[in-house]
């Protein structure tokens, strides 16, 4: 069994260090344009990897629940609905889907 | 003080996203085996929505502590770039205020601070402290109410972070077709690599995707960064 406290402290440490470095060395840090582009791309590629295939495991039994949620969120986002509203509306749609589809 | 309050006010849209998201995170963390205290502590100490949700998901899927921590390191490395931009812009700051606010950068606080015509450390403090507290509040509400909510609702909350991820990605992809292509390539890489390297596929496909992106995504569209 994995020790959750170690995960918490480990993640806290490895997240804080990159945040702290520029706070101290702001005048001295200068990434080349290539490194900067690479680092700027990471959020997008990380999100892509997070969503796919993870979104299909939102419900362990019904894979399409996550797909429905993803399509709803993407559609709302395409229509420029604000972030907070997208999150709430997608949850509401899934509650509705669940009340139609019998759960096992 | 006025600037601090203006910062707090500017965090309201962030809080609207963070509170439901925090509840969604709490649902996943509890399911993955975190106790309520650990669930809230994680939000206080790590304060990185994507990183926390990945950790909880990986733990639920049986990943090792080392894989989880390394993945968090890679996924949260972007804060180094964001804080560099933030402290370059910030006025009236000192080494002490820099160190005190270093922990509070997120994609959202970075985005608002970058696009706002206000560079004061007080504005940023109001903005980022309010955002942080709303994220913690979301997790706290989550561990408190999830016990009373029916399974239909808690299961539905599992979608909330994915909804946010998608909501962040879609406008960027809509704006830049090559970035869209990169997102599809990375997603496919992650699916394929899961069969080869298991839980490490998230880090590897993230880094490999960003590396491929250096050659296929145009420079000029990258200015906005992750917002």
mmCIF file of C-alpha atoms in Angstrom, chain B residues 26 35 71 78 83 147 169 180 193:
data_model
loop_
_atom_site.group_PDB
_atom_site.id
_atom_site.type_symbol
_atom_site.label_atom_id
_atom_site.label_comp_id
_atom_site.label_asym_id
_atom_site.label_seq_id
_atom_site.Cartn_x
_atom_site.Cartn_y
_atom_site.Cartn_z
ATOM 1 C CA UNK B 26 -12.431 15.934 -3.136
ATOM 2 C CA UNK B 35 -8.880 10.675 4.340
ATOM 3 C CA UNK B 71 4.416 13.283 -12.724
ATOM 4 C CA UNK B 78 5.115 25.315 -15.959
ATOM 5 C CA UNK B 83 6.244 32.946 -11.928
ATOM 6 C CA UNK B 147 -21.083 12.023 2.601
ATOM 7 C CA UNK B 169 -8.190 23.596 -24.208
ATOM 8 C CA UNK B 180 -5.201 21.273 -32.020
ATOM 9 C CA UNK B 193 1.987 4.409 -24.397
#
